[in-house]
Short mmCIF file of C-alpha atoms and ligand atoms in Angstrom, two decimals:
data_model
loop_
_atom_site.label_atom_id
_atom_site.label_comp_id
_atom_site.label_asym_id
_atom_site.label_seq_id
_atom_site.Cartn_x
_atom_site.Cartn_y
_atom_site.Cartn_z
CA MET A 186 64.81 27.16 165.51
CA TYR A 187 61.03 27.32 165.81
CA THR A 188 59.97 23.97 164.43
CA PHE A 189 56.22 23.25 163.97
CA PRO A 190 54.49 19.84 164.32
CA LYS A 191 54.57 17.24 161.60
CA ASN A 192 51.80 17.71 159.04
CA PHE A 193 51.22 21.26 160.20
CA LEU A 194 48.84 23.07 157.73
CA TRP A 195 50.57 26.04 156.17
CA GLY A 196 48.20 27.98 154.08
CA ALA A 197 46.06 31.01 153.48
CA ALA A 198 42.39 31.98 153.63
CA ALA A 199 39.97 33.85 151.41
CA SER A 200 36.29 33.71 150.60
CA ALA A 201 34.10 33.31 147.52
CA PRO A 202 32.65 36.83 147.37
CA GLN A 203 36.07 38.39 147.92
CA THR A 204 37.85 36.55 145.24
CA GLU A 205 35.76 34.89 142.64
CA GLY A 206 34.30 37.83 140.69
CA ALA A 207 31.91 36.66 138.03
CA ALA A 208 29.19 37.83 140.38
CA SER A 209 26.33 37.79 137.90
CA VAL A 210 27.26 35.03 135.52
CA ASP A 211 26.52 31.33 135.10
CA GLY A 212 23.35 31.37 137.07
CA LYS A 213 24.61 33.10 140.26
CA SER A 214 21.90 35.23 141.99
CA PRO A 215 22.72 38.49 143.80
CA SER A 216 23.89 38.68 147.41
CA THR A 217 23.24 41.67 149.59
CA TRP A 218 26.68 42.92 148.49
CA ASP A 219 25.81 42.80 144.78
CA LYS A 220 22.54 44.68 145.38
CA TRP A 221 24.01 47.16 147.80
CA PHE A 222 26.76 48.11 145.35
CA GLU A 223 24.08 48.66 142.71
CA MET A 224 22.24 51.00 145.11
CA GLU A 225 25.09 52.90 146.69
CA PRO A 226 28.36 52.49 144.73
CA ASP A 227 29.83 55.62 146.38
CA LEU A 228 30.13 53.77 149.68
CA PHE A 229 32.63 51.36 148.21
CA PHE A 230 36.32 52.39 148.18
CA ASP A 231 37.31 53.56 144.77
CA HIS A 232 33.89 52.38 143.46
CA VAL A 233 35.09 48.80 143.20
CA GLY A 234 32.24 46.43 143.69
CA PRO A 235 31.79 42.69 144.13
CA GLU A 236 31.52 41.97 140.41
CA HIS A 237 35.21 42.83 140.14
CA THR A 238 37.00 40.85 142.74
CA SER A 239 40.16 38.84 142.06
CA ASN A 240 38.84 36.96 139.02
CA THR A 241 39.52 33.66 140.63
CA TYR A 242 36.45 32.12 138.87
CA TYR A 243 38.64 32.28 135.73
CA GLN A 244 42.11 32.27 137.20
CA TYR A 245 41.97 29.57 139.88
CA LYS A 246 44.44 27.30 138.07
CA GLU A 247 47.09 30.00 138.22
CA ASP A 248 46.38 30.57 141.87
CA VAL A 249 46.63 26.85 142.72
CA ALA A 250 49.93 26.66 140.76
CA ASN A 251 51.30 29.50 142.83
CA MET A 252 50.10 27.75 146.03
CA LYS A 253 51.87 24.68 145.04
CA ALA A 254 55.07 26.56 144.07
CA MET A 255 55.06 28.13 147.48
CA GLY A 256 54.73 24.78 149.23
CA MET A 257 51.32 25.51 150.73
CA ASN A 258 49.44 22.38 151.76
CA SER A 259 46.02 23.91 152.52
CA PHE A 260 43.76 26.73 151.63
CA ARG A 261 40.46 27.97 152.98
CA THR A 262 37.77 29.56 150.91
CA SER A 263 33.98 29.52 150.78
CA ILE A 264 31.19 28.49 148.56
CA ALA A 265 28.78 31.19 147.50
CA TRP A 266 25.35 30.16 148.56
CA THR A 267 24.00 32.33 145.71
CA ARG A 268 26.04 30.44 143.14
CA LEU A 269 25.27 26.92 144.39
CA LEU A 270 21.54 27.53 145.04
CA PRO A 271 20.58 30.74 143.22
CA ASP A 272 16.93 30.60 144.48
CA GLY A 273 17.65 28.67 147.69
CA LYS A 274 16.06 25.48 146.21
CA THR A 275 17.43 24.65 142.78
CA LEU A 276 20.92 23.29 142.38
CA ASN A 277 23.02 25.22 139.82
CA ALA A 278 24.92 22.68 137.72
CA GLN A 279 27.44 25.26 136.58
CA ALA A 280 28.35 26.05 140.18
CA VAL A 281 28.87 22.39 140.90
CA THR A 282 31.15 22.15 137.90
CA PHE A 283 33.17 25.16 138.95
CA TYR A 284 33.63 24.23 142.59
CA ARG A 285 34.42 20.65 141.91
CA ALA A 286 37.07 21.66 139.37
CA TYR A 287 38.50 24.26 141.71
CA PHE A 288 38.63 21.95 144.75
CA GLN A 289 39.98 19.03 142.70
CA GLU A 290 42.64 21.29 141.26
CA MET A 291 43.85 22.01 144.85
CA ILE A 292 43.77 18.41 145.86
CA ASP A 293 45.72 17.27 142.74
CA ASN A 294 48.39 19.80 143.69
CA GLY A 295 48.70 18.84 147.35
CA VAL A 296 46.64 21.73 148.72
CA GLU A 297 43.84 20.61 151.07
CA PRO A 298 40.71 22.72 150.60
CA ILE A 299 38.98 23.76 153.86
CA ILE A 300 35.54 24.92 152.88
CA ASN A 301 33.40 27.46 154.60
CA LEU A 302 29.64 27.97 153.88
CA PHE A 303 29.00 31.57 154.82
CA HIS A 304 31.31 34.56 154.62
CA PHE A 305 28.95 37.48 155.05
CA ASP A 306 27.27 36.85 151.74
CA MET A 307 23.46 36.66 152.47
CA PRO A 308 21.40 35.86 149.37
CA TRP A 309 19.21 38.76 148.36
CA TRP A 310 16.09 36.64 148.02
CA LEU A 311 16.52 35.62 151.61
CA MET A 312 17.26 39.16 152.78
CA GLU A 313 13.92 40.12 151.28
CA LYS A 314 12.27 37.64 153.69
CA GLY A 315 14.14 39.20 156.66
CA GLY A 316 17.57 37.62 156.35
CA TRP A 317 18.83 36.11 159.69
CA GLU A 318 16.05 37.84 161.50
CA ALA A 319 13.53 35.41 160.02
CA ARG A 320 13.55 31.96 161.67
CA GLU A 321 13.02 30.25 158.31
CA SER A 322 16.63 31.37 157.38
CA THR A 323 17.94 28.59 159.69
CA ASP A 324 16.18 25.88 157.61
CA HIS A 325 17.27 27.56 154.33
CA PHE A 326 20.88 27.43 155.57
CA ALA A 327 20.59 23.84 156.74
CA PHE A 328 19.34 22.91 153.29
CA TYR A 329 22.20 24.77 151.62
CA ALA A 330 24.67 23.03 153.96
CA LYS A 331 23.20 19.61 153.14
CA THR A 332 23.41 20.36 149.44
CA ALA A 333 27.10 21.38 149.78
CA PHE A 334 27.92 18.17 151.77
CA ASP A 335 26.09 16.06 149.16
CA CYS A 336 27.95 17.69 146.30
CA PHE A 337 31.45 17.90 147.68
CA GLY A 338 31.55 15.84 150.85
CA ASP A 339 33.42 13.05 149.00
CA ILE A 340 36.43 15.31 148.48
CA ILE A 341 36.19 17.92 151.25
CA LYS A 342 37.14 16.64 154.65
CA LYS A 343 37.33 19.90 156.64
CA TRP A 344 34.28 22.17 156.72
CA ALA A 345 33.23 25.33 158.46
CA THR A 346 29.77 26.72 158.78
CA PHE A 347 30.30 30.50 159.28
CA ASN A 348 33.23 32.93 159.21
CA GLU A 349 33.19 35.43 162.07
CA PRO A 350 29.43 35.47 162.70
CA LEU A 351 29.97 38.38 165.12
CA VAL A 352 30.80 40.60 162.14
CA HIS A 353 27.57 40.47 160.14
CA ILE A 354 25.59 40.82 163.38
CA GLU A 355 27.59 43.77 164.68
CA CYS A 356 28.24 45.56 161.40
CA GLY A 357 24.71 44.91 159.92
CA TYR A 358 22.50 45.37 163.04
CA MET A 359 24.58 47.69 165.29
CA GLY A 360 26.43 49.56 162.58
CA ASP A 361 26.67 50.61 158.97
CA ALA A 362 29.38 48.51 157.43
CA HIS A 363 27.07 45.54 156.40
CA TRP A 364 23.60 45.48 154.86
CA PRO A 365 20.87 46.16 156.18
CA LYS A 366 22.81 48.72 158.37
CA VAL A 367 20.19 49.03 161.08
CA HIS A 368 21.00 50.03 164.64
CA ASP A 369 18.86 47.91 166.90
CA VAL A 370 20.27 45.72 169.64
CA LYS A 371 17.16 43.57 169.96
CA ARG A 372 17.20 42.72 166.34
CA ALA A 373 21.02 42.09 166.53
CA ILE A 374 20.33 39.51 169.28
CA GLN A 375 17.73 37.73 167.25
CA VAL A 376 20.11 37.72 164.24
CA ALA A 377 22.85 36.24 166.46
CA TYR A 378 20.53 33.57 167.82
CA HIS A 379 19.32 32.54 164.34
CA THR A 380 22.88 32.57 162.99
CA LEU A 381 24.01 30.11 165.75
CA LEU A 382 20.89 28.00 165.28
CA ALA A 383 21.63 27.86 161.60
CA HIS A 384 25.16 26.79 162.42
CA ALA A 385 23.91 23.97 164.74
CA LYS A 386 21.43 22.82 162.14
CA ALA A 387 24.15 22.62 159.53
CA VAL A 388 26.38 20.59 161.92
CA LYS A 389 23.36 18.25 162.38
CA GLU A 390 23.10 17.88 158.58
CA TYR A 391 26.79 16.97 158.46
CA ARG A 392 26.43 14.30 161.10
CA ASN A 393 23.58 12.75 159.04
CA ASN A 394 25.36 13.00 155.76
CA GLN A 395 26.75 9.98 153.91
CA TYR A 396 30.22 11.67 153.76
CA ASN A 397 30.38 12.18 157.48
CA ASP A 398 34.01 11.01 157.65
CA GLY A 399 35.57 14.41 157.90
CA GLN A 400 35.32 17.23 160.46
CA ILE A 401 33.22 20.36 160.85
CA SER A 402 33.97 23.62 162.53
CA ILE A 403 33.07 27.27 162.93
CA ILE A 404 35.46 30.17 162.35
CA LEU A 405 35.43 32.68 165.11
CA ASN A 406 37.22 35.99 165.67
CA LEU A 407 38.49 35.20 169.26
CA SER A 408 40.22 38.54 169.99
CA PRO A 409 41.12 38.21 173.70
CA VAL A 410 39.60 40.87 175.92
CA TYR A 411 41.94 42.80 178.21
CA PRO A 412 40.59 45.20 180.93
CA LYS A 413 42.15 48.63 181.34
CA SER A 414 42.95 47.86 184.99
CA GLN A 415 42.27 45.42 187.78
CA GLU A 416 39.58 47.73 189.22
CA LYS A 417 36.28 45.96 189.75
CA GLU A 418 34.40 48.11 187.19
CA ASP A 419 36.99 47.45 184.45
CA LEU A 420 37.03 43.73 185.21
CA GLU A 421 33.21 43.65 185.06
CA ALA A 422 33.28 45.48 181.72
CA ALA A 423 35.85 42.95 180.40
CA ASN A 424 33.70 40.05 181.55
CA TRP A 425 30.69 41.47 179.60
CA ALA A 426 32.72 42.07 176.44
CA ASP A 427 34.09 38.53 176.65
CA MET A 428 30.64 37.06 177.21
CA LEU A 429 29.02 38.97 174.33
CA TYR A 430 31.85 38.69 171.75
CA ILE A 431 33.57 35.47 172.59
CA ARG A 432 31.69 33.15 174.94
CA SER A 433 28.24 33.58 173.35
CA PHE A 434 29.76 32.00 170.21
CA LEU A 435 32.46 29.78 171.58
CA ASP A 436 30.32 28.18 174.39
CA CYS A 437 27.56 27.59 171.92
CA ALA A 438 29.82 25.99 169.34
CA VAL A 439 31.96 23.87 171.66
CA LYS A 440 29.81 23.26 174.69
CA GLY A 441 26.30 23.42 173.06
CA GLU A 442 24.89 26.11 175.35
CA PHE A 443 24.89 29.88 176.03
CA PRO A 444 26.47 31.42 179.18
CA HIS A 445 23.80 31.45 181.88
CA GLU A 446 24.72 34.99 183.01
CA LEU A 447 24.15 36.22 179.48
CA VAL A 448 20.75 34.55 179.26
CA SER A 449 19.59 36.17 182.53
CA ILE A 450 20.83 39.68 181.75
CA LEU A 451 19.09 39.58 178.33
CA LYS A 452 15.93 38.44 180.09
CA ASP A 453 16.11 41.29 182.61
CA ALA A 454 16.63 43.79 179.77
CA GLN A 455 13.78 42.31 177.85
CA LEU A 456 16.17 41.54 175.04
CA SER A 457 15.79 37.75 174.91
CA PRO A 458 15.47 36.33 171.36
CA THR A 459 12.47 34.39 170.33
CA THR A 460 13.29 30.68 170.65
CA GLU A 461 11.54 27.31 170.38
CA ALA A 462 11.66 24.63 173.11
CA ASN A 463 13.61 22.07 171.00
CA ASP A 464 16.40 24.46 170.05
CA LYS A 465 18.29 23.67 173.31
CA HIS A 466 18.71 20.06 172.12
CA ILE A 467 19.80 21.16 168.64
CA PHE A 468 22.60 23.27 170.18
CA LYS A 469 23.59 20.64 172.75
CA GLU A 470 23.75 17.78 170.28
CA ASN A 471 25.58 19.58 167.47
CA THR A 472 28.93 20.84 168.73
CA VAL A 473 32.05 21.23 166.53
CA ASP A 474 35.05 19.00 165.92
CA PHE A 475 37.51 21.89 165.81
CA ILE A 476 37.65 25.66 165.87
CA GLY A 477 39.10 28.05 163.29
CA CYS A 478 40.35 31.19 164.99
CA ASN A 479 40.85 34.50 163.23
CA TYR A 480 43.21 36.79 165.10
CA TYR A 481 44.17 40.33 164.14
CA GLN A 482 44.19 42.37 167.34
CA PRO A 483 42.97 42.23 170.92
CA LEU A 484 39.96 44.00 172.37
CA ARG A 485 40.87 46.33 175.19
CA VAL A 486 37.95 47.64 177.30
CA GLN A 487 37.09 49.78 180.36
CA ALA A 488 33.98 50.48 182.50
CA PRO A 489 31.12 52.12 180.75
CA GLN A 490 30.55 55.86 181.36
CA SER A 491 27.37 55.14 183.19
CA LYS A 492 25.67 51.95 184.26
CA LYS A 493 22.54 52.34 182.32
CA ARG A 494 19.90 49.76 182.95
CA PRO A 495 18.11 48.12 181.23
CA ILE A 496 20.83 47.92 178.60
CA THR A 497 20.05 49.14 175.06
CA SER A 498 23.50 48.73 173.58
CA PRO A 499 26.79 46.90 174.42
CA ARG A 500 28.14 50.39 175.20
CA ASP A 501 26.06 50.27 178.42
CA LEU A 502 28.25 47.37 179.49
CA PHE A 503 31.69 48.24 178.38
CA ARG A 504 33.64 50.68 176.13
CA GLY A 505 36.84 50.55 174.25
CA TYR A 506 40.13 51.51 175.75
CA ASP A 507 43.11 52.86 173.79
CA TRP A 508 46.23 51.38 175.48
CA PRO A 509 48.85 54.09 175.32
CA GLU A 510 51.76 51.55 175.10
CA LYS A 511 50.27 49.61 172.17
CA ARG A 512 52.31 48.68 169.11
CA ILE A 513 50.40 49.64 166.01
CA ASN A 514 50.13 48.84 162.35
CA PRO A 515 50.03 52.44 161.13
CA HIS A 516 48.83 51.41 157.72
CA ARG A 517 45.56 50.03 159.11
CA GLY A 518 45.34 51.55 162.60
CA TRP A 519 45.13 48.15 164.30
CA GLU A 520 47.08 47.09 167.37
CA ILE A 521 49.80 44.46 166.94
CA TYR A 522 49.85 42.08 169.92
CA PRO A 523 51.32 38.63 169.11
CA GLN A 524 50.81 37.38 172.68
CA GLY A 525 47.04 37.40 171.96
CA ILE A 526 47.57 34.15 170.04
CA TYR A 527 49.16 32.50 173.02
CA ASP A 528 46.43 33.68 175.36
CA ILE A 529 43.75 32.30 173.01
CA ALA A 530 45.46 28.91 172.90
CA MET A 531 45.75 28.69 176.68
CA ARG A 532 42.07 29.60 177.05
CA LEU A 533 41.00 26.91 174.65
CA LYS A 534 43.20 24.50 176.71
CA GLU A 535 41.88 25.51 180.06
CA SER A 536 38.26 26.17 179.35
CA TYR A 537 37.30 24.30 176.12
CA HIS A 538 38.75 20.84 176.74
CA ASN A 539 41.84 21.71 174.64
CA ILE A 540 39.82 21.35 171.44
CA PRO A 541 41.88 21.11 168.24
CA TRP A 542 42.11 24.39 166.41
CA PHE A 543 44.00 26.37 163.82
CA ILE A 544 44.74 29.91 163.00
CA SER A 545 42.27 30.47 160.20
CA GLU A 546 43.27 34.13 159.68
CA ASN A 547 46.04 36.33 160.77
CA GLY A 548 47.64 39.07 158.76
CA MET A 549 48.47 42.65 158.23
CA GLY A 550 46.49 45.07 156.11
CA VAL A 551 48.40 47.81 154.43
CA SER A 552 46.93 50.70 152.54
CA GLU A 553 48.88 52.26 149.66
CA GLU A 554 51.31 49.33 149.57
CA THR A 555 52.80 50.48 146.28
CA HIS A 556 54.91 52.73 148.38
CA TYR A 557 56.90 49.67 149.34
CA MET A 558 57.38 48.41 145.72
CA ASP A 559 60.95 48.14 144.52
CA PRO A 560 62.05 48.96 140.94
CA GLN A 561 61.39 45.32 139.92
CA GLY A 562 57.79 45.68 140.94
CA ILE A 563 58.12 43.49 144.06
CA VAL A 564 56.47 44.83 147.28
CA GLN A 565 59.14 44.61 149.95
CA ASP A 566 56.79 43.89 152.82
CA THR A 567 59.27 43.36 155.59
CA TYR A 568 56.68 44.70 158.01
CA ARG A 569 54.46 41.71 157.14
CA ILE A 570 57.34 39.26 157.55
CA GLU A 571 58.06 40.66 161.01
CA PHE A 572 54.36 40.55 161.84
CA VAL A 573 53.96 36.91 160.84
CA ALA A 574 57.20 35.83 162.52
CA ASP A 575 56.18 37.44 165.83
CA HIS A 576 52.76 35.73 165.70
CA LEU A 577 54.29 32.39 164.81
CA LYS A 578 56.69 32.56 167.74
CA ALA A 579 53.74 33.15 170.11
CA LEU A 580 51.92 30.27 168.51
CA HIS A 581 54.98 28.02 168.73
CA LEU A 582 55.23 28.63 172.50
CA ALA A 583 51.55 27.68 172.88
CA ILE A 584 52.11 24.43 170.89
CA GLU A 585 55.11 23.59 173.16
CA GLU A 586 52.79 23.99 176.06
CA GLY A 587 50.44 21.45 174.69
CA SER A 588 48.06 23.41 172.50
CA PRO A 589 46.73 21.24 169.66
CA CYS A 590 47.00 23.93 167.00
CA PHE A 591 47.30 22.25 163.60
CA GLY A 592 47.78 25.09 161.19
CA TYR A 593 48.41 28.64 160.38
CA HIS A 594 46.52 30.42 157.59
CA MET A 595 47.45 33.85 156.46
CA TRP A 596 44.83 36.37 155.42
CA THR A 597 45.21 36.23 152.50
CA PHE A 598 46.84 34.51 149.48
CA THR A 599 46.32 37.17 146.79
CA ASP A 600 45.19 40.62 147.80
CA CYS A 601 41.38 40.57 147.76
CA TRP A 602 38.26 42.63 147.77
CA SER A 603 37.24 43.55 151.29
CA TRP A 604 33.57 44.71 151.42
CA LEU A 605 33.23 48.44 151.65
CA ASN A 606 37.06 48.76 151.86
CA ALA A 607 37.32 46.96 148.50
CA TYR A 608 41.06 46.84 147.58
CA LYS A 609 42.11 49.52 150.08
CA ASN A 610 43.98 47.40 152.57
CA ARG A 611 46.24 44.82 151.01
CA TYR A 612 46.95 41.57 152.81
CA GLY A 613 48.20 38.99 150.25
CA TYR A 614 51.41 37.11 149.64
CA TYR A 615 50.68 38.10 146.07
CA ARG A 616 49.79 41.57 144.86
CA ILE A 617 46.77 41.90 142.53
CA ASP A 618 46.95 44.62 139.92
CA LEU A 619 43.45 45.58 139.03
CA ASP A 620 44.67 47.73 136.14
CA LYS A 621 46.63 44.89 134.53
CA ASP A 622 43.96 42.18 134.18
CA TYR A 623 44.29 41.01 137.76
CA ALA A 624 47.99 40.19 137.31
CA ARG A 625 49.40 38.41 140.30
CA THR A 626 52.86 39.45 141.57
CA PRO A 627 54.62 37.81 144.53
CA LYS A 628 55.65 40.01 147.46
CA ALA A 629 58.83 39.52 149.54
CA SER A 630 56.69 37.76 152.24
CA ARG A 631 55.76 35.03 149.70
CA PHE A 632 59.42 34.08 149.40
CA TRP A 633 60.02 34.22 153.17
CA MET A 634 56.96 32.05 153.89
CA ALA A 635 57.96 29.52 151.16
CA ASP A 636 61.16 29.01 153.14
CA VAL A 637 59.33 28.67 156.44
CA ILE A 638 57.12 26.00 154.86
CA LYS A 639 60.08 24.16 153.39
CA GLN A 640 61.82 23.98 156.76
CA ASN A 641 58.51 23.52 158.67
CA GLY A 642 59.70 26.48 160.86
CA PHE A 643 62.19 29.26 161.01
CA GLU A 644 65.32 30.47 162.86
C1 BG6 B 247 38.50 39.57 158.35
C2 BG6 B 247 37.41 39.08 157.46
O1 BG6 B 247 38.01 39.76 159.69
O2 BG6 B 247 39.07 40.86 158.05
C3 BG6 B 247 37.70 39.29 155.99
O3 BG6 B 247 37.18 37.68 157.68
C4 BG6 B 247 38.28 40.70 155.78
O4 BG6 B 247 36.59 39.04 155.21
C5 BG6 B 247 39.50 40.93 156.64
O5 BG6 B 247 38.50 40.98 154.43
C6 BG6 B 247 40.15 42.29 156.45
O6 BG6 B 247 39.37 43.35 156.64
P1 BG6 B 247 39.76 44.88 156.19
O7 BG6 B 247 38.63 45.73 156.64
O8 BG6 B 247 41.05 45.32 156.83
O9 BG6 B 247 39.87 44.88 154.69
#
């Protein structure tokens, strides 16, 4: 029997822009996603945009009832900055009413809300001023964070500042999957710096807040980096990938500083971000209480084709490696490697003073999931059950070896809208049927997980 610690948090994760819908009602202003969909709807899978996500704004009571029935004791979602502060300054009373009712509904039903502040949804008014490239964004974010703590800090005791900050940096400034889809490593580094500064300033606001009796975190995608071989060049490549994708965020959040090697290579390459002298103290004094870790698949790397200097892209430092022996989720094309969870836990133990943490996302995306639907309309997602069980076993081993992991959150509770992929890849314990007024139908994994929760473990 794999038994988990007492009071272990069993739950799921989602975000405001991916579930709420109601994207242009009750005072909410547009985010980059709302505007981008208006401009280029063809880019979004099946032309489903952010207005039509899972309708949680109106159906949250049903969702919370389903969470309770399943035995879940926690749920992570986010607040939409554009709903709470539509112009960045003025509090939207309708947003306060909605979020308080939603969070209180969870609490009344034994589901602890864990609330994140930013899940890729940059307000359009701020993007027009330069988004995270503009230093003023860090103060706007700190004000938003303070407002959220003032409004909900009496009932919310676990907070996160950002979800996977790497993603909006990489996909928006070194790729095309997020707005403003520019490709410029220097701008990406400035965006990364301001994002982390905004994070630290939000933590500072939390420490100063009257409701400073809970805990604050950041949610990071900590995909462990594995080199192709033990050759010097591959090891060096892995070190760079790890420094850029993991340590730049984790060191900053937990230790309050950036890796020195990273600072010096950026300087040599004339890629250092613009900073101010006092920033160092803001980082140093505002570290997190715990870490949320999103884990889907590892990052395998090898030496770059040529050692180009100065660097102009991460590809000059490392490139991806396709491990021929990998186990794969054929429905999403991602590697399945449960041991990654164990390796993350050991790393946090050895290098990050064994900071408390939880799995804030793990899960299996499946396109065309209707293929697995039985005649009763239940998706028989045995592949997902196997996936979760394998990851939980790896997590259990880490906990036995002293890792203070306090929860496991599945991505996600009900299928949800996923940016340009919209509803292509399904991840939920519940299926959402867009053609039937967002009807929620449990999948087989929902029943399996309800049993796991009941027993606080599994055979
Ligand atoms: C996670 C993000 O990394 O991946 C989510 O936090 C996202 O916002 C999820 O929806 C799944 O992504 P995709 O591309 O498979 O739909």
